[in-house]
PDB file of C-alpha atoms in Angstrom:
ATOM      1  CA  MET A   2     -44.156  38.215  44.179  1.00 95.00           C
ATOM      2  CA  ALA A   3     -41.600  40.592  42.734  1.00 98.00           C
ATOM      3  CA  ASN A   4     -41.842  43.579  40.447  1.00 98.00           C
ATOM      4  CA  ILE A   5     -39.415  43.295  37.534  1.00 98.00           C
ATOM      5  CA  ASN A   6     -38.692  46.178  35.170  1.00 98.00           C
ATOM      6  CA  PHE A   7     -37.147  45.669  31.747  1.00 98.00           C
ATOM      7  CA  LEU A   8     -35.375  48.290  29.680  1.00 98.00           C
ATOM      8  CA  LEU A   9     -35.342  47.315  26.002  1.00 98.00           C
ATOM      9  CA  THR A  10     -33.279  49.519  23.691  1.00 98.00           C
ATOM     10  CA  GLU A  11     -33.124  47.477  20.496  1.00 98.00           C
ATOM     11  CA  GLY A  12     -35.739  46.774  17.847  1.00 98.00           C
ATOM     12  CA  PRO A  13     -37.117  43.495  16.530  1.00 98.00           C
ATOM     13  CA  PHE A  14     -35.441  41.194  13.955  1.00 97.00           C
ATOM     14  CA  GLN A  15     -31.972  42.792  13.933  1.00 97.00           C
ATOM     15  CA  THR A  16     -30.741  41.255  17.191  1.00 98.00           C
ATOM     16  CA  GLU A  17     -32.221  38.554  19.419  1.00 97.00           C
ATOM     17  CA  LYS A  18     -32.929  40.918  22.309  1.00 98.00           C
ATOM     18  CA  TRP A  19     -36.657  41.151  21.503  1.00 98.00           C
ATOM     19  CA  SER A  20     -36.836  37.370  21.746  1.00 98.00           C
ATOM     20  CA  THR A  21     -34.873  37.092  25.001  1.00 98.00           C
ATOM     21  CA  VAL A  22     -36.883  39.868  26.629  1.00 98.00           C
ATOM     22  CA  SER A  23     -40.254  38.542  25.539  1.00 98.00           C
ATOM     23  CA  LYS A  24     -39.469  35.008  26.747  1.00 98.00           C
ATOM     24  CA  LEU A  25     -38.012  36.156  30.043  1.00 98.00           C
ATOM     25  CA  ALA A  26     -40.891  38.555  30.700  1.00 98.00           C
ATOM     26  CA  ALA A  27     -43.445  35.848  29.822  1.00 98.00           C
ATOM     27  CA  ALA A  28     -41.752  33.428  32.231  1.00 98.00           C
ATOM     28  CA  ALA A  29     -41.865  36.072  34.981  1.00 98.00           C
ATOM     29  CA  LEU A  30     -45.571  36.768  34.372  1.00 98.00           C
ATOM     30  CA  ASP A  31     -46.365  33.028  34.355  1.00 98.00           C
ATOM     31  CA  LYS A  32     -44.703  32.774  37.758  1.00 98.00           C
ATOM     32  CA  GLY A  33     -46.976  35.511  39.093  1.00 98.00           C
ATOM     33  CA  HIS A  34     -44.498  38.404  39.098  1.00 98.00           C
ATOM     34  CA  GLU A  35     -45.351  41.930  38.009  1.00 98.00           C
ATOM     35  CA  VAL A  36     -43.649  43.057  34.815  1.00 98.00           C
ATOM     36  CA  THR A  37     -43.121  46.590  33.571  1.00 98.00           C
ATOM     37  CA  MET A  38     -41.157  47.484  30.465  1.00 98.00           C
ATOM     38  CA  PHE A  39     -39.768  50.700  29.067  1.00 98.00           C
ATOM     39  CA  CYS A  40     -38.963  50.635  25.364  1.00 98.00           C
ATOM     40  CA  TYR A  41     -36.290  53.198  24.603  1.00 98.00           C
ATOM     41  CA  LEU A  42     -34.514  54.102  21.343  1.00 98.00           C
ATOM     42  CA  ASP A  43     -35.157  51.454  18.641  1.00 98.00           C
ATOM     43  CA  GLY A  44     -36.878  49.357  21.319  1.00 98.00           C
ATOM     44  CA  ILE A  45     -40.076  51.219  20.428  1.00 98.00           C
ATOM     45  CA  TYR A  46     -40.410  49.226  17.175  1.00 98.00           C
ATOM     46  CA  ASN A  47     -41.189  46.034  19.113  1.00 98.00           C
ATOM     47  CA  GLY A  48     -44.775  47.041  19.819  1.00 97.00           C
ATOM     48  CA  LEU A  49     -45.807  47.701  16.201  1.00 98.00           C
ATOM     49  CA  SER A  50     -48.885  45.781  15.067  1.00 98.00           C
ATOM     50  CA  THR A  51     -47.958  46.251  11.403  1.00 97.00           C
ATOM     51  CA  GLN A  52     -44.916  43.953  11.287  1.00 97.00           C
ATOM     52  CA  GLU A  53     -44.961  41.347   8.515  1.00 97.00           C
ATOM     53  CA  PHE A  54     -42.642  38.453   7.849  1.00 96.00           C
ATOM     54  CA  ALA A  55     -44.045  35.571   5.837  1.00 94.00           C
ATOM     55  CA  ASP A  56     -41.476  33.009   7.024  1.00 95.00           C
ATOM     56  CA  TRP A  57     -42.670  33.166  10.619  1.00 96.00           C
ATOM     57  CA  GLU A  58     -45.997  32.179  12.079  1.00 95.00           C
ATOM     58  CA  LYS A  59     -45.710  34.965  14.637  1.00 97.00           C
ATOM     59  CA  VAL A  60     -43.782  38.221  14.382  1.00 97.00           C
ATOM     60  CA  PRO A  61     -42.038  39.884  17.333  1.00 98.00           C
ATOM     61  CA  GLY A  62     -44.893  42.322  17.952  1.00 98.00           C
ATOM     62  CA  ASP A  63     -47.254  39.397  18.645  1.00 98.00           C
ATOM     63  CA  TYR A  64     -45.116  38.349  21.612  1.00 98.00           C
ATOM     64  CA  PHE A  65     -45.209  41.843  23.091  1.00 98.00           C
ATOM     65  CA  LYS A  66     -48.992  41.956  22.624  1.00 98.00           C
ATOM     66  CA  GLU A  67     -49.165  38.659  24.554  1.00 98.00           C
ATOM     67  CA  LEU A  68     -47.153  40.206  27.392  1.00 98.00           C
ATOM     68  CA  VAL A  69     -49.677  43.042  27.637  1.00 98.00           C
ATOM     69  CA  ASP A  70     -52.527  40.513  27.603  1.00 98.00           C
ATOM     70  CA  LYS A  71     -50.839  38.703  30.496  1.00 98.00           C
ATOM     71  CA  GLY A  72     -50.701  41.921  32.502  1.00 98.00           C
ATOM     72  CA  ALA A  73     -47.372  43.514  31.606  1.00 98.00           C
ATOM     73  CA  GLU A  74     -47.277  47.297  31.555  1.00 98.00           C
ATOM     74  CA  ILE A  75     -45.324  48.459  28.494  1.00 98.00           C
ATOM     75  CA  VAL A  76     -44.492  52.101  27.858  1.00 98.00           C
ATOM     76  CA  CYS A  77     -42.523  53.449  24.902  1.00 98.00           C
ATOM     77  CA  CYS A  78     -40.458  56.629  24.948  1.00 98.00           C
ATOM     78  CA  GLY A  79     -42.578  59.226  23.142  1.00 98.00           C
ATOM     79  CA  ILE A  80     -39.625  61.262  21.891  1.00 98.00           C
ATOM     80  CA  CYS A  81     -38.139  58.067  20.412  1.00 98.00           C
ATOM     81  CA  VAL A  82     -41.519  57.133  18.892  1.00 98.00           C
ATOM     82  CA  ASN A  83     -41.996  60.438  17.092  1.00 98.00           C
ATOM     83  CA  ALA A  84     -38.313  60.692  16.127  1.00 98.00           C
ATOM     84  CA  ARG A  85     -38.732  57.381  14.297  1.00 98.00           C
ATOM     85  CA  GLY A  86     -41.826  58.514  12.413  1.00 97.00           C
ATOM     86  CA  GLN A  87     -44.204  56.412  14.473  1.00 97.00           C
ATOM     87  CA  GLN A  88     -46.669  59.261  15.023  1.00 97.00           C
ATOM     88  CA  LYS A  89     -47.528  58.846  18.705  1.00 96.00           C
ATOM     89  CA  GLY A  90     -47.604  55.069  18.278  1.00 97.00           C
ATOM     90  CA  LYS A  91     -50.665  55.007  16.025  1.00 97.00           C
ATOM     91  CA  TYR A  92     -49.728  51.527  14.762  1.00 98.00           C
ATOM     92  CA  PHE A  93     -48.862  50.072  18.153  1.00 98.00           C
ATOM     93  CA  PHE A  94     -50.875  47.218  19.587  1.00 98.00           C
ATOM     94  CA  GLU A  95     -53.618  48.408  21.898  1.00 97.00           C
ATOM     95  CA  GLY A  96     -52.303  48.492  25.441  1.00 97.00           C
ATOM     96  CA  ILE A  97     -48.751  49.398  24.478  1.00 98.00           C
ATOM     97  CA  LYS A  98     -48.525  52.965  25.679  1.00 98.00           C
ATOM     98  CA  VAL A  99     -46.540  56.012  24.675  1.00 98.00           C
ATOM     99  CA  GLY A 100     -45.073  57.965  27.559  1.00 98.00           C
ATOM    100  CA  GLY A 101     -41.775  59.372  28.676  1.00 97.00           C
ATOM    101  CA  ILE A 102     -38.736  58.906  30.853  1.00 96.00           C
ATOM    102  CA  PRO A 103     -40.736  59.949  33.969  1.00 96.00           C
ATOM    103  CA  ASP A 104     -42.769  56.737  33.450  1.00 97.00           C
ATOM    104  CA  TRP A 105     -39.538  54.764  33.289  1.00 98.00           C
ATOM    105  CA  ALA A 106     -38.227  56.494  36.434  1.00 98.00           C
ATOM    106  CA  ALA A 107     -41.484  55.590  38.194  1.00 98.00           C
ATOM    107  CA  PHE A 108     -41.164  51.948  37.038  1.00 98.00           C
ATOM    108  CA  VAL A 109     -37.665  51.866  38.511  1.00 98.00           C
ATOM    109  CA  GLY A 110     -38.991  53.358  41.742  1.00 97.00           C
ATOM    110  CA  ARG A 111     -41.514  50.505  42.012  1.00 97.00           C
ATOM    111  CA  ALA A 112     -39.204  47.735  40.806  1.00 98.00           C
ATOM    112  CA  ASP A 113     -37.516  45.078  42.931  1.00 98.00           C
ATOM    113  CA  ARG A 114     -35.296  44.199  39.990  1.00 98.00           C
ATOM    114  CA  VAL A 115     -34.177  46.015  36.851  1.00 98.00           C
ATOM    115  CA  ILE A 116     -33.008  44.198  33.720  1.00 98.00           C
ATOM    116  CA  THR A 117     -31.541  45.833  30.615  1.00 97.00           C
ATOM    117  CA  LEU A 118     -31.278  44.172  27.269  1.00 93.00           C
TER     118      LEU A 118
ATOM    119  CA  MET B  19     -25.929  38.648  46.519  1.00 89.00           C
ATOM    120  CA  ALA B  20     -25.550  39.987  43.006  1.00 97.00           C
ATOM    121  CA  LEU B  21     -26.392  38.334  39.720  1.00 98.00           C
ATOM    122  CA  TYR B  22     -24.226  39.530  36.832  1.00 98.00           C
ATOM    123  CA  LEU B  23     -26.074  39.321  33.528  1.00 98.00           C
ATOM    124  CA  ILE B  24     -23.361  38.993  30.888  1.00 98.00           C
ATOM    125  CA  ASP B  25     -23.615  39.399  27.111  1.00 98.00           C
ATOM    126  CA  LEU B  26     -20.560  39.388  24.853  1.00 97.00           C
ATOM    127  CA  PRO B  27     -19.885  43.082  24.136  1.00 96.00           C
ATOM    128  CA  PHE B  28     -19.402  43.805  27.857  1.00 98.00           C
ATOM    129  CA  ALA B  29     -18.248  40.339  28.927  1.00 98.00           C
ATOM    130  CA  LYS B  30     -14.627  41.195  29.687  1.00 97.00           C
ATOM    131  CA  ILE B  31     -15.291  44.092  32.043  1.00 97.00           C
ATOM    132  CA  GLY B  32     -18.451  42.474  33.431  1.00 98.00           C
ATOM    133  CA  LEU B  33     -16.724  39.217  34.333  1.00 98.00           C
ATOM    134  CA  ASP B  34     -13.657  41.044  35.613  1.00 97.00           C
ATOM    135  CA  THR B  35     -15.906  43.038  37.927  1.00 97.00           C
ATOM    136  CA  ALA B  36     -17.761  39.907  39.013  1.00 98.00           C
ATOM    137  CA  ARG B  37     -14.395  38.312  39.926  1.00 97.00           C
ATOM    138  CA  ARG B  38     -13.964  41.105  42.498  1.00 97.00           C
ATOM    139  CA  ASP B  39     -17.244  40.129  44.186  1.00 96.00           C
ATOM    140  CA  SER B  40     -16.873  36.997  46.307  1.00 94.00           C
ATOM    141  CA  ASP B  41     -20.658  36.480  46.308  1.00 95.00           C
ATOM    142  CA  ALA B  42     -21.082  36.903  42.543  1.00 98.00           C
ATOM    143  CA  LYS B  43     -23.402  34.735  40.550  1.00 98.00           C
ATOM    144  CA  VAL B  44     -22.963  35.031  36.797  1.00 98.00           C
ATOM    145  CA  VAL B  45     -25.460  34.345  34.023  1.00 98.00           C
ATOM    146  CA  LEU B  46     -24.133  34.101  30.472  1.00 98.00           C
ATOM    147  CA  ILE B  47     -26.898  35.138  28.102  1.00 98.00           C
ATOM    148  CA  GLN B  48     -27.215  35.424  24.298  1.00 98.00           C
ATOM    149  CA  ASP B  49     -23.675  35.723  22.796  1.00 98.00           C
ATOM    150  CA  GLY B  50     -22.431  35.883  26.399  1.00 98.00           C
ATOM    151  CA  VAL B  51     -22.275  32.079  26.291  1.00 98.00           C
ATOM    152  CA  TYR B  52     -19.154  32.496  24.120  1.00 98.00           C
ATOM    153  CA  ALA B  53     -17.367  34.378  26.923  1.00 97.00           C
ATOM    154  CA  ASP B  54     -14.606  32.975  29.093  1.00 96.00           C
ATOM    155  CA  ALA B  55     -15.925  32.909  32.653  1.00 96.00           C
ATOM    156  CA  SER B  56     -12.918  31.120  34.114  1.00 95.00           C
ATOM    157  CA  GLY B  57     -12.070  31.957  37.704  1.00 94.00           C
ATOM    158  CA  LEU B  58     -15.736  32.253  38.675  1.00 96.00           C
ATOM    159  CA  SER B  59     -17.409  29.493  40.614  1.00 94.00           C
ATOM    160  CA  ASP B  60     -21.123  30.230  40.425  1.00 97.00           C
ATOM    161  CA  VAL B  61     -21.797  30.396  36.692  1.00 98.00           C
ATOM    162  CA  TYR B  62     -25.055  29.793  34.860  1.00 98.00           C
ATOM    163  CA  ALA B  63     -25.780  29.891  31.138  1.00 98.00           C
ATOM    164  CA  VAL B  64     -29.126  30.189  29.340  1.00 98.00           C
ATOM    165  CA  LYS B  65     -29.771  26.714  27.961  1.00 98.00           C
ATOM    166  CA  GLU B  66     -31.473  27.846  24.764  1.00 98.00           C
ATOM    167  CA  ASP B  67     -28.601  30.219  23.912  1.00 98.00           C
ATOM    168  CA  VAL B  68     -26.034  27.483  24.623  1.00 98.00           C
ATOM    169  CA  GLU B  69     -27.776  24.782  22.593  1.00 98.00           C
ATOM    170  CA  LYS B  70     -28.341  27.004  19.535  1.00 98.00           C
ATOM    171  CA  ARG B  71     -24.637  27.805  19.468  1.00 98.00           C
ATOM    172  CA  GLY B  72     -23.478  24.244  20.165  1.00 98.00           C
ATOM    173  CA  VAL B  73     -21.127  25.347  22.945  1.00 98.00           C
ATOM    174  CA  ALA B  74     -22.279  23.151  25.855  1.00 96.00           C
ATOM    175  CA  SER B  75     -18.965  21.279  25.979  1.00 95.00           C
ATOM    176  CA  ARG B  76     -16.983  24.550  26.143  1.00 95.00           C
ATOM    177  CA  LEU B  77     -18.749  25.868  29.209  1.00 94.00           C
ATOM    178  CA  GLY B  78     -16.949  23.911  31.925  1.00 88.00           C
ATOM    179  CA  GLY B  79     -18.926  23.885  35.144  1.00 90.00           C
ATOM    180  CA  ALA B  80     -21.636  26.352  34.111  1.00 97.00           C
ATOM    181  CA  LYS B  81     -25.140  25.205  35.007  1.00 98.00           C
ATOM    182  CA  LEU B  82     -27.612  25.368  32.145  1.00 98.00           C
ATOM    183  CA  ILE B  83     -30.877  27.095  33.069  1.00 98.00           C
ATOM    184  CA  ASP B  84     -34.166  27.810  31.324  1.00 98.00           C
ATOM    185  CA  TYR B  85     -36.039  31.129  31.492  1.00 98.00           C
ATOM    186  CA  GLU B  86     -38.107  29.989  34.499  1.00 98.00           C
ATOM    187  CA  GLU B  87     -34.941  29.302  36.476  1.00 98.00           C
ATOM    188  CA  LEU B  88     -33.453  32.605  35.324  1.00 98.00           C
ATOM    189  CA  VAL B  89     -36.537  34.414  36.672  1.00 98.00           C
ATOM    190  CA  ASP B  90     -35.989  32.725  40.047  1.00 98.00           C
ATOM    191  CA  LEU B  91     -32.340  33.833  40.102  1.00 98.00           C
ATOM    192  CA  ILE B  92     -33.360  37.384  39.178  1.00 98.00           C
ATOM    193  CA  VAL B  93     -35.911  37.518  41.971  1.00 98.00           C
ATOM    194  CA  GLU B  94     -33.439  36.137  44.530  1.00 98.00           C
ATOM    195  CA  ASN B  95     -30.514  38.443  43.663  1.00 98.00           C
ATOM    196  CA  LYS B  96     -29.774  42.056  42.803  1.00 97.00           C
ATOM    197  CA  VAL B  97     -29.117  42.225  39.061  1.00 98.00           C
ATOM    198  CA  VAL B  98     -25.993  43.851  37.645  1.00 98.00           C
ATOM    199  CA  ASN B  99     -26.448  44.465  33.925  1.00 98.00           C
ATOM    200  CA  PHE B 100     -23.597  43.918  31.494  1.00 98.00           C
ATOM    201  CA  ALA B 101     -25.854  42.823  28.648  1.00 96.00           C
TER     202      ALA B 101
ATOM    203  CA  MET C  18     -39.181  54.859  46.185  1.00 92.00           C
ATOM    204  CA  GLU C  19     -35.898  56.694  45.717  1.00 95.00           C
ATOM    205  CA  LYS C  20     -33.117  54.473  44.391  1.00 97.00           C
ATOM    206  CA  ASN C  21     -29.392  54.839  43.913  1.00 97.00           C
ATOM    207  CA  ILE C  22     -28.652  54.204  40.271  1.00 97.00           C
ATOM    208  CA  LEU C  23     -25.300  53.597  38.626  1.00 98.00           C
ATOM    209  CA  PHE C  24     -25.115  54.455  34.933  1.00 98.00           C
ATOM    210  CA  MET C  25     -22.163  52.755  33.267  1.00 98.00           C
ATOM    211  CA  PHE C  26     -21.340  54.126  29.829  1.00 98.00           C
ATOM    212  CA  LEU C  27     -19.649  51.163  28.175  1.00 98.00           C
ATOM    213  CA  ARG C  28     -20.135  51.659  24.443  1.00 98.00           C
ATOM    214  CA  ALA C  29     -17.790  53.630  22.227  1.00 98.00           C
ATOM    215  CA  PRO C  30     -19.272  57.114  21.797  1.00 97.00           C
ATOM    216  CA  PHE C  31     -20.552  58.448  18.459  1.00 97.00           C
ATOM    217  CA  GLY C  32     -20.884  55.066  16.686  1.00 97.00           C
ATOM    218  CA  SER C  33     -24.265  54.685  18.338  1.00 97.00           C
ATOM    219  CA  ILE C  34     -26.590  57.072  20.131  1.00 96.00           C
ATOM    220  CA  TYR C  35     -26.246  55.501  23.591  1.00 97.00           C
ATOM    221  CA  TYR C  36     -23.637  58.009  24.847  1.00 96.00           C
ATOM    222  CA  THR C  37     -26.085  60.916  24.626  1.00 96.00           C
ATOM    223  CA  GLU C  38     -29.463  59.168  25.074  1.00 97.00           C
ATOM    224  CA  GLY C  39     -27.985  57.660  28.231  1.00 97.00           C
ATOM    225  CA  MET C  40     -27.441  61.189  29.523  1.00 97.00           C
ATOM    226  CA  ARG C  41     -31.046  62.075  28.672  1.00 97.00           C
ATOM    227  CA  ALA C  42     -32.064  59.056  30.735  1.00 97.00           C
ATOM    228  CA  VAL C  43     -29.923  60.260  33.654  1.00 97.00           C
ATOM    229  CA  VAL C  44     -31.720  63.626  33.620  1.00 96.00           C
ATOM    230  CA  GLY C  45     -35.104  61.876  33.574  1.00 96.00           C
ATOM    231  CA  MET C  46     -34.185  59.521  36.408  1.00 96.00           C
ATOM    232  CA  MET C  47     -33.097  62.419  38.623  1.00 95.00           C
ATOM    233  CA  SER C  48     -36.036  64.685  37.886  1.00 92.00           C
ATOM    234  CA  GLY C  49     -38.922  62.249  38.388  1.00 87.00           C
ATOM    235  CA  MET C  50     -41.149  61.998  41.464  1.00 89.00           C
ATOM    236  CA  ASP C  51     -38.776  59.525  43.146  1.00 91.00           C
ATOM    237  CA  GLU C  52     -35.734  61.798  42.653  1.00 92.00           C
ATOM    238  CA  HIS C  53     -33.357  58.889  42.129  1.00 96.00           C
ATOM    239  CA  LYS C  54     -29.689  59.517  42.893  1.00 95.00           C
ATOM    240  CA  VAL C  55     -27.425  58.841  39.927  1.00 96.00           C
ATOM    241  CA  THR C  56     -23.702  58.171  39.569  1.00 96.00           C
ATOM    242  CA  CYS C  57     -22.079  58.054  36.107  1.00 97.00           C
ATOM    243  CA  VAL C  58     -19.070  55.935  35.218  1.00 98.00           C
ATOM    244  CA  TYR C  59     -17.323  55.703  31.867  1.00 98.00           C
ATOM    245  CA  ALA C  60     -15.659  52.332  31.331  1.00 98.00           C
ATOM    246  CA  GLY C  61     -14.764  49.931  28.548  1.00 98.00           C
ATOM    247  CA  ASP C  62     -14.943  51.707  25.172  1.00 98.00           C
ATOM    248  CA  GLY C  63     -17.117  54.327  26.857  1.00 98.00           C
ATOM    249  CA  ALA C  64     -13.880  55.719  28.342  1.00 98.00           C
ATOM    250  CA  PHE C  65     -13.059  57.244  24.939  1.00 98.00           C
ATOM    251  CA  TYR C  66     -15.765  59.833  25.585  1.00 98.00           C
ATOM    252  CA  CYS C  67     -13.662  61.392  28.348  1.00 98.00           C
ATOM    253  CA  LEU C  68     -10.892  62.392  25.929  1.00 98.00           C
ATOM    254  CA  LYS C  69     -10.245  66.145  25.828  1.00 97.00           C
ATOM    255  CA  GLY C  70     -10.917  66.409  22.113  1.00 95.00           C
ATOM    256  CA  SER C  71     -14.196  64.498  21.959  1.00 97.00           C
ATOM    257  CA  ASP C  72     -17.237  66.561  20.998  1.00 97.00           C
ATOM    258  CA  LYS C  73     -19.410  66.902  24.094  1.00 96.00           C
ATOM    259  CA  SER C  74     -21.790  69.526  22.698  1.00 96.00           C
ATOM    260  CA  GLU C  75     -24.724  67.105  22.355  1.00 93.00           C
ATOM    261  CA  SER C  76     -24.752  66.229  26.033  1.00 92.00           C
ATOM    262  CA  ALA C  77     -23.682  69.636  27.381  1.00 95.00           C
ATOM    263  CA  GLY C  78     -27.308  70.621  28.032  1.00 96.00           C
ATOM    264  CA  TYR C  79     -27.926  67.411  29.972  1.00 96.00           C
ATOM    265  CA  VAL C  80     -24.765  67.875  32.022  1.00 95.00           C
ATOM    266  CA  LYS C  81     -25.888  71.412  32.910  1.00 95.00           C
ATOM    267  CA  THR C  82     -29.382  70.231  33.912  1.00 95.00           C
ATOM    268  CA  ILE C  83     -27.905  67.397  35.970  1.00 94.00           C
ATOM    269  CA  GLY C  84     -25.635  69.893  37.748  1.00 93.00           C
ATOM    270  CA  ASP C  85     -28.629  72.128  38.499  1.00 93.00           C
ATOM    271  CA  ILE C  86     -30.505  69.226  40.107  1.00 92.00           C
ATOM    272  CA  SER C  87     -27.694  68.032  42.336  1.00 89.00           C
ATOM    273  CA  GLU C  88     -23.962  67.618  42.592  1.00 86.00           C
ATOM    274  CA  THR C  89     -23.150  64.650  40.379  1.00 86.00           C
ATOM    275  CA  HIS C  90     -19.761  63.084  39.845  1.00 89.00           C
ATOM    276  CA  TYR C  91     -18.476  61.623  36.621  1.00 97.00           C
ATOM    277  CA  TYR C  92     -15.951  58.856  36.878  1.00 98.00           C
ATOM    278  CA  VAL C  93     -13.762  57.035  34.394  1.00 98.00           C
ATOM    279  CA  GLU C  94     -12.203  53.676  35.070  1.00 98.00           C
ATOM    280  CA  LYS C  95      -8.397  53.416  35.179  1.00 98.00           C
ATOM    281  CA  GLU C  96      -8.112  49.867  33.814  1.00 98.00           C
ATOM    282  CA  SER C  97     -10.189  50.819  30.770  1.00 98.00           C
ATOM    283  CA  LEU C  98      -7.884  53.802  30.172  1.00 98.00           C
ATOM    284  CA  ASP C  99      -4.769  51.621  30.491  1.00 98.00           C
ATOM    285  CA  GLU C 100      -6.148  48.990  28.130  1.00 97.00           C
ATOM    286  CA  ARG C 101      -6.669  51.743  25.543  1.00 98.00           C
ATOM    287  CA  GLY C 102      -3.410  53.576  26.045  1.00 98.00           C
ATOM    288  CA  ILE C 103      -5.096  56.691  27.435  1.00 98.00           C
ATOM    289  CA  SER C 104      -3.261  58.648  30.127  1.00 98.00           C
ATOM    290  CA  GLU C 105      -4.935  60.859  32.712  1.00 97.00           C
ATOM    291  CA  GLY C 106      -3.488  63.932  31.002  1.00 97.00           C
ATOM    292  CA  ASP C 107      -5.554  63.115  27.903  1.00 98.00           C
ATOM    293  CA  LEU C 108      -8.833  63.523  29.809  1.00 98.00           C
ATOM    294  CA  ASP C 109     -11.178  66.425  30.421  1.00 97.00           C
ATOM    295  CA  ASP C 110     -10.935  67.650  34.007  1.00 95.00           C
ATOM    296  CA  MET C 111     -14.532  66.812  34.913  1.00 95.00           C
ATOM    297  CA  TYR C 112     -13.812  63.066  35.023  1.00 97.00           C
ATOM    298  CA  LYS C 113     -12.376  61.549  38.187  1.00 98.00           C
ATOM    299  CA  VAL C 114     -10.310  58.406  37.676  1.00 98.00           C
ATOM    300  CA  ILE C 115     -11.282  55.344  39.711  1.00 98.00           C
ATOM    301  CA  SER C 116     -10.013  51.775  39.749  1.00 98.00           C
ATOM    302  CA  ARG C 117     -11.906  48.630  38.742  1.00 98.00           C
ATOM    303  CA  ASP C 118     -12.010  47.781  42.464  1.00 98.00           C
ATOM    304  CA  ASP C 119     -13.788  51.105  43.041  1.00 98.00           C
ATOM    305  CA  LEU C 120     -16.232  50.283  40.228  1.00 98.00           C
ATOM    306  CA  ALA C 121     -16.962  46.929  41.871  1.00 98.00           C
ATOM    307  CA  LYS C 122     -17.637  48.798  45.122  1.00 98.00           C
ATOM    308  CA  MET C 123     -19.997  51.242  43.365  1.00 98.00           C
ATOM    309  CA  ILE C 124     -21.858  48.311  41.813  1.00 98.00           C
ATOM    310  CA  ALA C 125     -22.307  46.835  45.283  1.00 97.00           C
ATOM    311  CA  GLU C 126     -23.482  50.157  46.750  1.00 97.00           C
ATOM    312  CA  ASN C 127     -26.097  51.026  44.122  1.00 98.00           C
ATOM    313  CA  ASP C 128     -29.604  49.559  43.920  1.00 98.00           C
ATOM    314  CA  VAL C 129     -29.770  49.571  40.125  1.00 98.00           C
ATOM    315  CA  VAL C 130     -26.904  49.177  37.638  1.00 98.00           C
ATOM    316  CA  TYR C 131     -27.457  50.270  34.032  1.00 98.00           C
ATOM    317  CA  ASP C 132     -25.199  49.548  31.067  1.00 98.00           C
ATOM    318  CA  PHE C 133     -25.348  52.201  28.349  1.00 98.00           C
TER     319      PHE C 133
END
């Protein structure tokens, strides 16, 4: 079993990174690997529970919630969260945490592999 | 062994660097499947990204992989991010 | 566990926030419990940041903090400079010019390779 850390720096909808990351992380979890994720910059928007888009059955946030349910540890950069008006992540899905770069540095310390998207 | 994860914005320098590594494995991901990976022998491309863009016939000898296979490659090799 | 981390700054500076938030990340990586060792390389469009005239005030504080933690080198890649018509005389003194072969070597030597 390996420990894989993801760095996600882009938000949902605008680019396909949220989709690639969530599918890749889900595949890793299904194979029994440990997954940690640090959401930096606009990446913090992925964990919002308040996303709405009528054309889709599921919105990006739902996929990140599923990752947490499968055991992924997701931490968002607190400075980025507050800078973007997200008030300490009050609308994040439960289990998606707000922290800081020291959490990311610790993830990297524990990781066998580091992926950025 | 190193696995170069290549998306389009950094494809030129990423692939050029991979060409200097005789053990390089390359994965073209997202818009990276549009990149020219000529001169590299061990090239993979994410199947879903290739099929959406209709570029399978342009990819030469690249092996198409799903996310499960990409996870295996990631676990087996150090990852170099150009994505 | 302490890791050797290579930060490659590949995006054109100023058009997006990566050039300075990447530096904030470098500070955080070096100052955590694991005390990771970081090397910074400017390449691709990131090489534009090394121009003498570019405004480095936003990251000056990070550069100072990084210097206080340990001696850190900043490199810029020669091929990227050539491709953009930048000569070594156009660069700030703090950046040491390396070749793409050297970059490939650094990639091989580091445990983690980030693209900012």
